[in-house]
């Protein structure tokens, strides 16, 4: 175990500055600085605010991760960094810091994919992934259904969102219900008191016609508009808006369509292992529904603990460790960021 | 050795100075691609004199003002290298470096302005007094950001150094070179202690573009 390389991972694709340290599939440190509170008054992540926060947090977070693991930066064997997808200006801060480390320490640099990192992180909690698995990735910026044959080199995108990410839909619906940002946790809290069957909101891309072209794709912007119209109609009629019921019914629609399509893919591909990851996995109903449907479908479900589901550096270190173990070539110091890097490209 | 770098303009510029003089310089060929070009340029100046990062004993970095994204690439690189090596990082206002370059080239003497491109039809600017080549750089006012035409007439009448002068020739009458700061000049002015040193903090001068939440929009 101790002869496996010590890999440092840097994540800065959105509003969390993360630095993780991993040896093989063992997590040694996971330091995160978040700028989420600075974005609250804007109702969403402001790229320039996030980039400024990354610059200020980068060196302190590196030092915190080393302290946590009881190592020096000079002990690091390889540096992995998110080179996409994400906010370009935010990504650049992490990538520049990673290059400075690689250059100064004389160690190899590996640009890796943020979305694939959300799958790789599960290896830190539940050990190596099976030879083939499905992954449902749901966060504020991404919603993807992936078939993972090799975490370091073979990831196929079965589907993704055509418009808003699921987490984005939570933020927007929270706003129209006057619930605080970020929307995921606030809707989850209110929805616990509501009736998920009170209102039948639409399930995007589930009609027969849509399934022909978009069987594994998602769409949440129509759902968001449907909720807005429903709320406005209530207000126009001078009736109180049953916030808990709206929240619960909205949450039900999102979780239903996410898990329905994921388990449909599992059945169609004959895959019996599934990782559900990303920040929206913190949602209680998503976890519950995924567990029930996994049981019914005979699928083994792997869900990292919530702390590892939100953006962090450990997931990038975990993917970096897999890439290093696979003997892949390092990136050059001229590595570029790619804000729309597709999940099928494990390396940036 | 002193490693100097500036990313406050579309250029990437890097220099390495030993106790006596600048021994290597490097830069990028492509404007604005700081993230891709800075680290290779640093590797290049070190390799040019068979030095390793451990030979670097201090870092000087241009702190702008300048376009934010590039500026951050330079500053996070300087801070990270300094943290690993346990060495000091000196921040220098990028306009101060250009002021020294202009005075040393004999392009200006006494009172003058430095103006760089702040985009959005604005300039970053500061006013200087430099007695002559090699003299201390005294910043009288600034740095500020704003439209060139909004500067007081008596300031706009001074000689103007930098890209901002060339971009707004109507506002500025007496435009002179050079246009952008070089890391070689940054290394020299830090070694000679001719400029004010600061922490490596970015000089943004502008707040982030963002609108606070207001009443929600209706869809129906």
mmCIF file of C-alpha atoms in Angstrom, chain A:
data_model
loop_
_atom_site.group_PDB
_atom_site.id
_atom_site.type_symbol
_atom_site.label_atom_id
_atom_site.label_comp_id
_atom_site.label_asym_id
_atom_site.label_seq_id
_atom_site.Cartn_x
_atom_site.Cartn_y
_atom_site.Cartn_z
ATOM 1 C CA UNK A 1 0.000 0.000 0.000
ATOM 2 C CA UNK A 2 2.635 2.555 1.012
ATOM 3 C CA UNK A 3 4.595 1.911 -2.187
ATOM 4 C CA UNK A 4 1.700 3.314 -4.229
ATOM 5 C CA UNK A 5 2.316 6.853 -5.440
ATOM 6 C CA UNK A 6 1.084 9.819 -3.401
ATOM 7 C CA UNK A 7 -1.200 11.806 -5.702
ATOM 8 C CA UNK A 8 -2.326 15.360 -5.012
ATOM 9 C CA UNK A 9 -5.554 16.504 -6.696
ATOM 10 C CA UNK A 10 -6.685 20.084 -7.281
ATOM 11 C CA UNK A 11 -10.287 21.032 -8.068
ATOM 12 C CA UNK A 12 -11.420 24.565 -8.986
ATOM 13 C CA UNK A 13 -14.097 24.133 -11.674
ATOM 14 C CA UNK A 14 -16.886 25.956 -9.844
ATOM 15 C CA UNK A 15 -17.190 27.473 -6.377
ATOM 16 C CA UNK A 16 -15.147 25.016 -4.279
ATOM 17 C CA UNK A 17 -11.367 25.155 -4.022
ATOM 18 C CA UNK A 18 -10.431 21.557 -3.256
ATOM 19 C CA UNK A 19 -7.130 19.839 -2.573
ATOM 20 C CA UNK A 20 -7.034 16.116 -1.895
ATOM 21 C CA UNK A 21 -4.260 13.621 -1.206
ATOM 22 C CA UNK A 22 -4.684 9.981 -2.141
ATOM 23 C CA UNK A 23 -2.483 6.891 -2.163
ATOM 24 C CA UNK A 24 -4.006 4.239 -4.438
ATOM 25 C CA UNK A 25 -7.619 4.144 -3.281
ATOM 26 C CA UNK A 26 -6.831 5.404 0.210
ATOM 27 C CA UNK A 27 -7.935 8.921 1.119
ATOM 28 C CA UNK A 28 -5.347 10.815 3.158
ATOM 29 C CA UNK A 29 -6.647 14.401 3.026
ATOM 30 C CA UNK A 30 -9.615 16.300 1.673
ATOM 31 C CA UNK A 31 -9.379 20.072 2.200
ATOM 32 C CA UNK A 32 -12.075 22.285 0.687
ATOM 33 C CA UNK A 33 -12.686 26.043 0.795
ATOM 34 C CA UNK A 34 -16.090 27.097 -0.510
ATOM 35 C CA UNK A 35 -17.228 30.479 -1.769
ATOM 36 C CA UNK A 36 -20.905 29.429 -1.754
ATOM 37 C CA UNK A 37 -21.878 32.112 0.769
ATOM 38 C CA UNK A 38 -20.446 34.851 -1.442
ATOM 39 C CA UNK A 39 -22.748 33.741 -4.265
ATOM 40 C CA UNK A 40 -25.944 33.552 -2.219
ATOM 41 C CA UNK A 41 -27.003 37.167 -2.749
ATOM 42 C CA UNK A 42 -26.681 36.672 -6.500
ATOM 43 C CA UNK A 43 -28.803 33.503 -6.505
ATOM 44 C CA UNK A 44 -26.177 31.494 -8.346
ATOM 45 C CA UNK A 45 -22.446 31.115 -8.871
ATOM 46 C CA UNK A 46 -20.853 34.317 -10.228
ATOM 47 C CA UNK A 47 -17.786 33.216 -12.213
ATOM 48 C CA UNK A 48 -15.629 36.233 -11.329
ATOM 49 C CA UNK A 49 -16.477 35.959 -7.628
ATOM 50 C CA UNK A 50 -15.584 32.251 -7.741
ATOM 51 C CA UNK A 51 -12.289 32.891 -9.549
ATOM 52 C CA UNK A 52 -11.236 35.550 -7.042
ATOM 53 C CA UNK A 53 -12.029 33.198 -4.182
ATOM 54 C CA UNK A 54 -9.979 30.385 -5.773
ATOM 55 C CA UNK A 55 -6.926 32.631 -5.968
ATOM 56 C CA UNK A 56 -7.164 33.543 -2.291
ATOM 57 C CA UNK A 57 -7.908 29.985 -1.134
ATOM 58 C CA UNK A 58 -5.423 28.038 -3.240
ATOM 59 C CA UNK A 59 -2.221 28.147 -1.188
ATOM 60 C CA UNK A 60 -3.965 27.919 2.219
ATOM 61 C CA UNK A 61 -5.962 24.896 1.004
ATOM 62 C CA UNK A 62 -2.807 23.188 -0.294
ATOM 63 C CA UNK A 63 -1.192 23.707 3.087
ATOM 64 C CA UNK A 64 -4.255 22.475 4.951
ATOM 65 C CA UNK A 65 -4.353 19.258 2.907
ATOM 66 C CA UNK A 66 -0.674 18.569 3.631
ATOM 67 C CA UNK A 67 -1.207 19.210 7.348
ATOM 68 C CA UNK A 68 -4.216 16.865 7.380
ATOM 69 C CA UNK A 69 -2.236 14.065 5.732
ATOM 70 C CA UNK A 70 0.938 14.779 7.692
ATOM 71 C CA UNK A 71 2.998 15.069 4.515
ATOM 72 C CA UNK A 72 5.081 17.734 2.802
ATOM 73 C CA UNK A 73 4.445 18.869 -0.768
ATOM 74 C CA UNK A 74 7.889 17.443 -1.515
ATOM 75 C CA UNK A 75 6.500 13.960 -0.705
ATOM 76 C CA UNK A 76 3.961 14.203 -3.554
ATOM 77 C CA UNK A 77 4.645 11.869 -6.505
ATOM 78 C CA UNK A 78 2.138 13.226 -9.027
ATOM 79 C CA UNK A 79 -0.242 16.164 -9.411
ATOM 80 C CA UNK A 80 -3.730 15.784 -10.879
ATOM 81 C CA UNK A 81 -5.943 18.746 -11.699
ATOM 82 C CA UNK A 82 -9.411 19.368 -13.105
ATOM 83 C CA UNK A 83 -8.852 20.779 -16.600
ATOM 84 C CA UNK A 84 -12.561 20.679 -17.494
ATOM 85 C CA UNK A 85 -15.471 20.909 -17.694
ATOM 86 C CA UNK A 86 -16.325 24.000 -15.649
ATOM 87 C CA UNK A 87 -15.952 27.776 -15.508
ATOM 88 C CA UNK A 88 -12.909 28.670 -17.619
ATOM 89 C CA UNK A 89 -11.601 31.431 -15.348
ATOM 90 C CA UNK A 90 -12.037 29.255 -12.269
ATOM 91 C CA UNK A 91 -10.399 26.215 -13.880
ATOM 92 C CA UNK A 92 -7.404 28.346 -14.868
ATOM 93 C CA UNK A 93 -6.537 29.145 -11.248
ATOM 94 C CA UNK A 94 -6.346 25.472 -10.295
ATOM 95 C CA UNK A 95 -4.507 24.468 -13.446
ATOM 96 C CA UNK A 96 -1.943 27.266 -13.024
ATOM 97 C CA UNK A 97 -1.361 26.238 -9.401
ATOM 98 C CA UNK A 98 -0.999 22.578 -10.436
ATOM 99 C CA UNK A 99 1.537 23.501 -13.094
ATOM 100 C CA UNK A 100 3.499 25.595 -10.606
ATOM 101 C CA UNK A 101 3.603 22.570 -8.288
ATOM 102 C CA UNK A 102 4.604 20.141 -11.037
ATOM 103 C CA UNK A 103 7.298 22.484 -12.278
ATOM 104 C CA UNK A 104 8.710 23.310 -8.848
ATOM 105 C CA UNK A 105 8.580 19.776 -7.453
ATOM 106 C CA UNK A 106 9.724 18.191 -10.717
ATOM 107 C CA UNK A 107 6.731 15.797 -10.655
ATOM 108 C CA UNK A 108 4.326 14.779 -13.453
ATOM 109 C CA UNK A 109 1.088 16.672 -14.108
ATOM 110 C CA UNK A 110 -2.185 14.984 -15.108
ATOM 111 C CA UNK A 111 -5.142 17.015 -16.383
ATOM 112 C CA UNK A 112 -8.342 15.056 -15.681
ATOM 113 C CA UNK A 113 -12.096 15.316 -16.174
ATOM 114 C CA UNK A 114 -14.175 16.731 -13.320
ATOM 115 C CA UNK A 115 -17.291 14.671 -14.122
ATOM 116 C CA UNK A 116 -15.342 11.404 -14.217
ATOM 117 C CA UNK A 117 -13.772 12.417 -10.906
ATOM 118 C CA UNK A 118 -17.249 12.282 -9.346
ATOM 119 C CA UNK A 119 -17.311 8.562 -10.227
ATOM 120 C CA UNK A 120 -13.676 7.836 -9.311
ATOM 121 C CA UNK A 121 -14.147 9.205 -5.801
ATOM 122 C CA UNK A 122 -16.325 6.223 -4.926
ATOM 123 C CA UNK A 123 -13.205 4.045 -5.032
ATOM 124 C CA UNK A 124 -11.994 5.870 -1.925
ATOM 125 C CA UNK A 125 -15.080 4.712 -0.060
ATOM 126 C CA UNK A 126 -16.117 1.383 -1.578
ATOM 127 C CA UNK A 127 -12.894 0.133 -3.137
ATOM 128 C CA UNK A 128 -12.108 -0.545 -6.803
ATOM 129 C CA UNK A 129 -14.993 -0.229 -9.263
ATOM 130 C CA UNK A 130 -16.326 -3.397 -10.904
ATOM 131 C CA UNK A 131 -15.206 -4.093 -14.497
ATOM 132 C CA UNK A 132 -18.267 -2.314 -15.799
ATOM 133 C CA UNK A 133 -20.724 0.002 -14.146
ATOM 134 C CA UNK A 134 -23.185 2.767 -14.824
ATOM 135 C CA UNK A 135 -22.783 6.164 -13.249
ATOM 136 C CA UNK A 136 -25.461 8.773 -12.660
ATOM 137 C CA UNK A 137 -23.831 12.143 -11.992
ATOM 138 C CA UNK A 138 -26.072 14.880 -10.691
ATOM 139 C CA UNK A 139 -24.766 18.251 -9.539
ATOM 140 C CA UNK A 140 -25.292 21.977 -9.837
ATOM 141 C CA UNK A 141 -23.448 22.088 -13.130
ATOM 142 C CA UNK A 142 -23.725 18.567 -14.555
ATOM 143 C CA UNK A 143 -26.279 15.827 -15.127
ATOM 144 C CA UNK A 144 -24.823 12.800 -16.898
ATOM 145 C CA UNK A 145 -25.502 9.132 -17.379
ATOM 146 C CA UNK A 146 -22.241 7.292 -18.050
ATOM 147 C CA UNK A 147 -21.181 3.766 -18.823
ATOM 148 C CA UNK A 148 -17.805 3.217 -17.161
ATOM 149 C CA UNK A 149 -15.748 0.299 -18.448
ATOM 150 C CA UNK A 150 -12.426 1.619 -17.177
ATOM 151 C CA UNK A 151 -12.339 4.695 -14.968
ATOM 152 C CA UNK A 152 -8.939 5.752 -16.330
ATOM 153 C CA UNK A 153 -9.585 5.273 -20.016
ATOM 154 C CA UNK A 154 -13.021 4.056 -21.093
ATOM 155 C CA UNK A 155 -16.063 6.154 -20.253
ATOM 156 C CA UNK A 156 -19.032 6.404 -22.587
ATOM 157 C CA UNK A 157 -21.629 9.139 -22.251
ATOM 158 C CA UNK A 158 -25.061 7.566 -22.623
ATOM 159 C CA UNK A 159 -26.894 10.797 -21.970
ATOM 160 C CA UNK A 160 -26.783 14.225 -20.430
ATOM 161 C CA UNK A 161 -28.957 17.263 -19.870
ATOM 162 C CA UNK A 162 -30.061 19.234 -22.888
ATOM 163 C CA UNK A 163 -30.561 22.414 -20.849
ATOM 164 C CA UNK A 164 -30.329 22.984 -17.076
ATOM 165 C CA UNK A 165 -28.421 20.694 -14.756
ATOM 166 C CA UNK A 166 -30.605 19.126 -12.065
ATOM 167 C CA UNK A 167 -28.973 21.208 -9.328
ATOM 168 C CA UNK A 168 -29.584 24.353 -11.339
ATOM 169 C CA UNK A 169 -33.280 23.472 -11.521
ATOM 170 C CA UNK A 170 -33.331 23.144 -7.721
ATOM 171 C CA UNK A 171 -31.784 26.634 -7.419
ATOM 172 C CA UNK A 172 -34.289 28.196 -9.814
ATOM 173 C CA UNK A 173 -37.333 26.563 -8.250
ATOM 174 C CA UNK A 174 -36.104 27.491 -4.764
ATOM 175 C CA UNK A 175 -35.939 31.081 -5.904
ATOM 176 C CA UNK A 176 -39.474 31.140 -7.151
ATOM 177 C CA UNK A 177 -40.643 29.623 -3.866
ATOM 178 C CA UNK A 178 -38.637 32.277 -1.959
ATOM 179 C CA UNK A 179 -36.399 29.590 -0.450
ATOM 180 C CA UNK A 180 -32.711 30.327 0.160
ATOM 181 C CA UNK A 181 -29.778 29.542 -2.153
ATOM 182 C CA UNK A 182 -28.468 26.928 -2.735
ATOM 183 C CA UNK A 183 -31.799 25.368 -3.636
ATOM 184 C CA UNK A 184 -30.989 21.674 -3.133
ATOM 185 C CA UNK A 185 -30.846 21.600 0.652
ATOM 186 C CA UNK A 186 -33.599 24.199 1.132
ATOM 187 C CA UNK A 187 -36.064 22.369 -1.121
ATOM 188 C CA UNK A 188 -35.134 19.059 0.471
ATOM 189 C CA UNK A 189 -35.900 20.451 3.939
ATOM 190 C CA UNK A 190 -39.272 21.947 2.979
ATOM 191 C CA UNK A 191 -40.269 18.961 0.821
ATOM 192 C CA UNK A 192 -40.065 16.651 3.823
ATOM 193 C CA UNK A 193 -43.334 18.239 5.049
ATOM 194 C CA UNK A 194 -45.059 18.115 1.660
ATOM 195 C CA UNK A 195 -46.997 15.624 -0.437
ATOM 196 C CA UNK A 196 -44.932 14.436 -3.429
ATOM 197 C CA UNK A 197 -48.135 13.356 -5.218
ATOM 198 C CA UNK A 198 -49.940 16.687 -4.694
ATOM 199 C CA UNK A 199 -49.073 18.058 -8.135
ATOM 200 C CA UNK A 200 -48.142 15.993 -11.172
ATOM 201 C CA UNK A 201 -45.267 18.002 -12.709
ATOM 202 C CA UNK A 202 -43.923 16.889 -16.112
ATOM 203 C CA UNK A 203 -41.091 14.363 -16.467
ATOM 204 C CA UNK A 204 -38.858 15.798 -19.184
ATOM 205 C CA UNK A 205 -37.993 13.692 -22.259
ATOM 206 C CA UNK A 206 -40.101 10.690 -21.220
ATOM 207 C CA UNK A 207 -42.727 10.772 -23.967
ATOM 208 C CA UNK A 208 -42.556 7.954 -26.515
ATOM 209 C CA UNK A 209 -41.390 10.363 -29.180
ATOM 210 C CA UNK A 210 -38.637 11.889 -26.996
ATOM 211 C CA UNK A 211 -37.485 8.448 -25.881
ATOM 212 C CA UNK A 212 -36.661 7.540 -29.449
ATOM 213 C CA UNK A 213 -34.019 10.232 -29.699
ATOM 214 C CA UNK A 214 -33.279 11.055 -26.076
ATOM 215 C CA UNK A 215 -33.757 7.848 -24.143
ATOM 216 C CA UNK A 216 -30.966 8.683 -21.671
ATOM 217 C CA UNK A 217 -31.006 12.467 -21.905
ATOM 218 C CA UNK A 218 -32.528 14.886 -19.413
ATOM 219 C CA UNK A 219 -34.313 18.222 -19.622
ATOM 220 C CA UNK A 220 -35.279 20.299 -16.600
ATOM 221 C CA UNK A 221 -36.083 23.693 -18.040
ATOM 222 C CA UNK A 222 -39.658 22.703 -18.954
ATOM 223 C CA UNK A 223 -40.188 21.392 -15.443
ATOM 224 C CA UNK A 224 -38.934 24.637 -13.948
ATOM 225 C CA UNK A 225 -41.330 26.619 -16.172
ATOM 226 C CA UNK A 226 -44.210 24.309 -15.272
ATOM 227 C CA UNK A 227 -43.587 24.950 -11.570
ATOM 228 C CA UNK A 228 -43.417 28.699 -12.210
ATOM 229 C CA UNK A 229 -46.719 28.688 -14.111
ATOM 230 C CA UNK A 230 -48.399 26.626 -11.418
ATOM 231 C CA UNK A 231 -47.214 28.986 -8.665
ATOM 232 C CA UNK A 232 -48.190 32.084 -10.647
ATOM 233 C CA UNK A 233 -51.664 30.682 -11.324
ATOM 234 C CA UNK A 234 -52.175 30.169 -7.582
ATOM 235 C CA UNK A 235 -50.980 33.693 -6.859
ATOM 236 C CA UNK A 236 -53.192 35.136 -9.612
ATOM 237 C CA UNK A 237 -56.181 33.370 -8.056
ATOM 238 C CA UNK A 238 -55.307 34.959 -4.727
ATOM 239 C CA UNK A 239 -54.717 31.563 -3.143
ATOM 240 C CA UNK A 240 -51.789 30.704 -0.849
ATOM 241 C CA UNK A 241 -48.991 28.708 -2.494
ATOM 242 C CA UNK A 242 -48.589 25.331 -0.760
ATOM 243 C CA UNK A 243 -44.796 25.611 -0.735
ATOM 244 C CA UNK A 244 -44.134 22.220 0.868
ATOM 245 C CA UNK A 245 -46.327 20.397 -1.645
ATOM 246 C CA UNK A 246 -44.793 22.242 -4.604
ATOM 247 C CA UNK A 247 -41.280 21.489 -3.321
ATOM 248 C CA UNK A 248 -42.073 17.835 -2.691
ATOM 249 C CA UNK A 249 -43.802 17.391 -6.073
ATOM 250 C CA UNK A 250 -40.971 19.131 -7.921
ATOM 251 C CA UNK A 251 -38.350 17.060 -6.130
ATOM 252 C CA UNK A 252 -40.328 13.920 -6.918
ATOM 253 C CA UNK A 253 -40.392 14.786 -10.626
ATOM 254 C CA UNK A 254 -36.604 15.360 -10.743
ATOM 255 C CA UNK A 255 -35.711 12.224 -8.774
ATOM 256 C CA UNK A 256 -38.204 10.116 -10.719
ATOM 257 C CA UNK A 257 -36.850 11.013 -14.122
ATOM 258 C CA UNK A 258 -33.204 10.712 -13.019
ATOM 259 C CA UNK A 259 -33.569 7.256 -11.526
ATOM 260 C CA UNK A 260 -36.062 5.984 -14.106
ATOM 261 C CA UNK A 261 -33.625 6.661 -16.937
ATOM 262 C CA UNK A 262 -30.611 5.379 -15.003
ATOM 263 C CA UNK A 263 -32.238 2.034 -14.229
ATOM 264 C CA UNK A 264 -33.629 1.798 -17.746
ATOM 265 C CA UNK A 265 -30.022 2.064 -18.956
ATOM 266 C CA UNK A 266 -28.896 -0.579 -16.460
ATOM 267 C CA UNK A 267 -31.553 -2.978 -17.744
ATOM 268 C CA UNK A 268 -30.888 -2.244 -21.410
ATOM 269 C CA UNK A 269 -27.128 -2.736 -21.031
ATOM 270 C CA UNK A 270 -27.326 -5.616 -18.574
ATOM 271 C CA UNK A 271 -25.205 -3.737 -16.050
ATOM 272 C CA UNK A 272 -25.643 -4.617 -12.393
ATOM 273 C CA UNK A 273 -23.514 -1.990 -10.642
ATOM 274 C CA UNK A 274 -24.309 1.713 -10.442
ATOM 275 C CA UNK A 275 -22.555 4.698 -8.899
ATOM 276 C CA UNK A 276 -24.762 7.660 -8.061
ATOM 277 C CA UNK A 277 -22.662 10.748 -7.378
ATOM 278 C CA UNK A 278 -22.467 14.529 -7.571
ATOM 279 C CA UNK A 279 -23.693 17.180 -5.160
ATOM 280 C CA UNK A 280 -27.417 16.561 -5.722
ATOM 281 C CA UNK A 281 -26.877 13.076 -4.261
ATOM 282 C CA UNK A 282 -27.066 14.831 -0.901
ATOM 283 C CA UNK A 283 -30.800 14.967 -1.665
ATOM 284 C CA UNK A 284 -32.573 12.545 0.675
ATOM 285 C CA UNK A 285 -35.300 11.597 -1.815
ATOM 286 C CA UNK A 286 -32.822 10.838 -4.612
ATOM 287 C CA UNK A 287 -30.889 8.458 -2.370
ATOM 288 C CA UNK A 288 -34.069 6.798 -1.155
ATOM 289 C CA UNK A 289 -35.589 6.386 -4.621
ATOM 290 C CA UNK A 290 -32.317 5.096 -6.080
ATOM 291 C CA UNK A 291 -32.053 2.527 -3.268
ATOM 292 C CA UNK A 292 -35.620 1.267 -3.805
ATOM 293 C CA UNK A 293 -35.255 1.010 -7.566
ATOM 294 C CA UNK A 294 -31.822 -0.618 -7.282
ATOM 295 C CA UNK A 295 -33.295 -3.262 -5.028
ATOM 296 C CA UNK A 296 -36.126 -3.901 -7.485
ATOM 297 C CA UNK A 297 -33.766 -4.030 -10.460
ATOM 298 C CA UNK A 298 -31.171 -6.203 -8.745
ATOM 299 C CA UNK A 299 -28.538 -3.505 -9.147
ATOM 300 C CA UNK A 300 -25.774 -2.985 -6.587
ATOM 301 C CA UNK A 301 -25.802 0.699 -5.729
ATOM 302 C CA UNK A 302 -22.684 2.630 -4.713
ATOM 303 C CA UNK A 303 -23.108 6.126 -3.355
ATOM 304 C CA UNK A 304 -20.188 8.010 -1.849
ATOM 305 C CA UNK A 305 -20.894 9.782 1.433
ATOM 306 C CA UNK A 306 -22.258 13.317 0.949
ATOM 307 C CA UNK A 307 -18.928 14.959 1.800
ATOM 308 C CA UNK A 308 -17.339 13.211 -1.193
ATOM 309 C CA UNK A 309 -20.295 13.870 -3.520
ATOM 310 C CA UNK A 310 -19.905 17.635 -3.544
ATOM 311 C CA UNK A 311 -16.922 19.065 -5.442
ATOM 312 C CA UNK A 312 -13.601 18.306 -3.759
ATOM 313 C CA UNK A 313 -9.944 17.680 -4.496
ATOM 314 C CA UNK A 314 -10.013 14.068 -3.298
ATOM 315 C CA UNK A 315 -12.089 13.031 -6.324
ATOM 316 C CA UNK A 316 -9.486 14.534 -8.628
ATOM 317 C CA UNK A 317 -6.680 12.845 -6.702
ATOM 318 C CA UNK A 318 -8.628 9.556 -6.876
ATOM 319 C CA UNK A 319 -8.979 9.806 -10.649
ATOM 320 C CA UNK A 320 -5.351 10.940 -10.926
ATOM 321 C CA UNK A 321 -4.252 7.877 -8.953
ATOM 322 C CA UNK A 322 -6.193 5.628 -11.362
ATOM 323 C CA UNK A 323 -4.634 7.367 -14.355
ATOM 324 C CA UNK A 324 -1.139 7.038 -12.861
ATOM 325 C CA UNK A 325 -1.749 3.364 -12.033
ATOM 326 C CA UNK A 326 -2.780 2.794 -15.654
ATOM 327 C CA UNK A 327 0.609 4.086 -16.751
ATOM 328 C CA UNK A 328 -0.766 6.962 -18.800
ATOM 329 C CA UNK A 329 1.449 9.749 -20.118
ATOM 330 C CA UNK A 330 1.501 12.985 -18.114
ATOM 331 C CA UNK A 331 0.090 16.224 -19.529
ATOM 332 C CA UNK A 332 2.492 18.901 -20.734
ATOM 333 C CA UNK A 333 3.017 22.203 -18.925
ATOM 334 C CA UNK A 334 1.075 23.742 -21.819
ATOM 335 C CA UNK A 335 -2.109 21.893 -20.731
ATOM 336 C CA UNK A 336 -5.156 24.001 -21.632
ATOM 337 C CA UNK A 337 -8.463 24.180 -19.794
ATOM 338 C CA UNK A 338 -11.571 23.018 -21.643
ATOM 339 C CA UNK A 339 -14.768 24.414 -20.141
ATOM 340 C CA UNK A 340 -16.911 21.945 -22.111
ATOM 341 C CA UNK A 341 -14.736 18.817 -21.887
ATOM 342 C CA UNK A 342 -17.086 15.864 -22.578
ATOM 343 C CA UNK A 343 -17.214 13.053 -19.995
ATOM 344 C CA UNK A 344 -15.938 10.561 -22.566
ATOM 345 C CA UNK A 345 -12.568 12.300 -22.366
ATOM 346 C CA UNK A 346 -11.124 11.181 -19.054
ATOM 347 C CA UNK A 347 -7.994 13.227 -19.635
ATOM 348 C CA UNK A 348 -8.090 16.968 -20.299
#
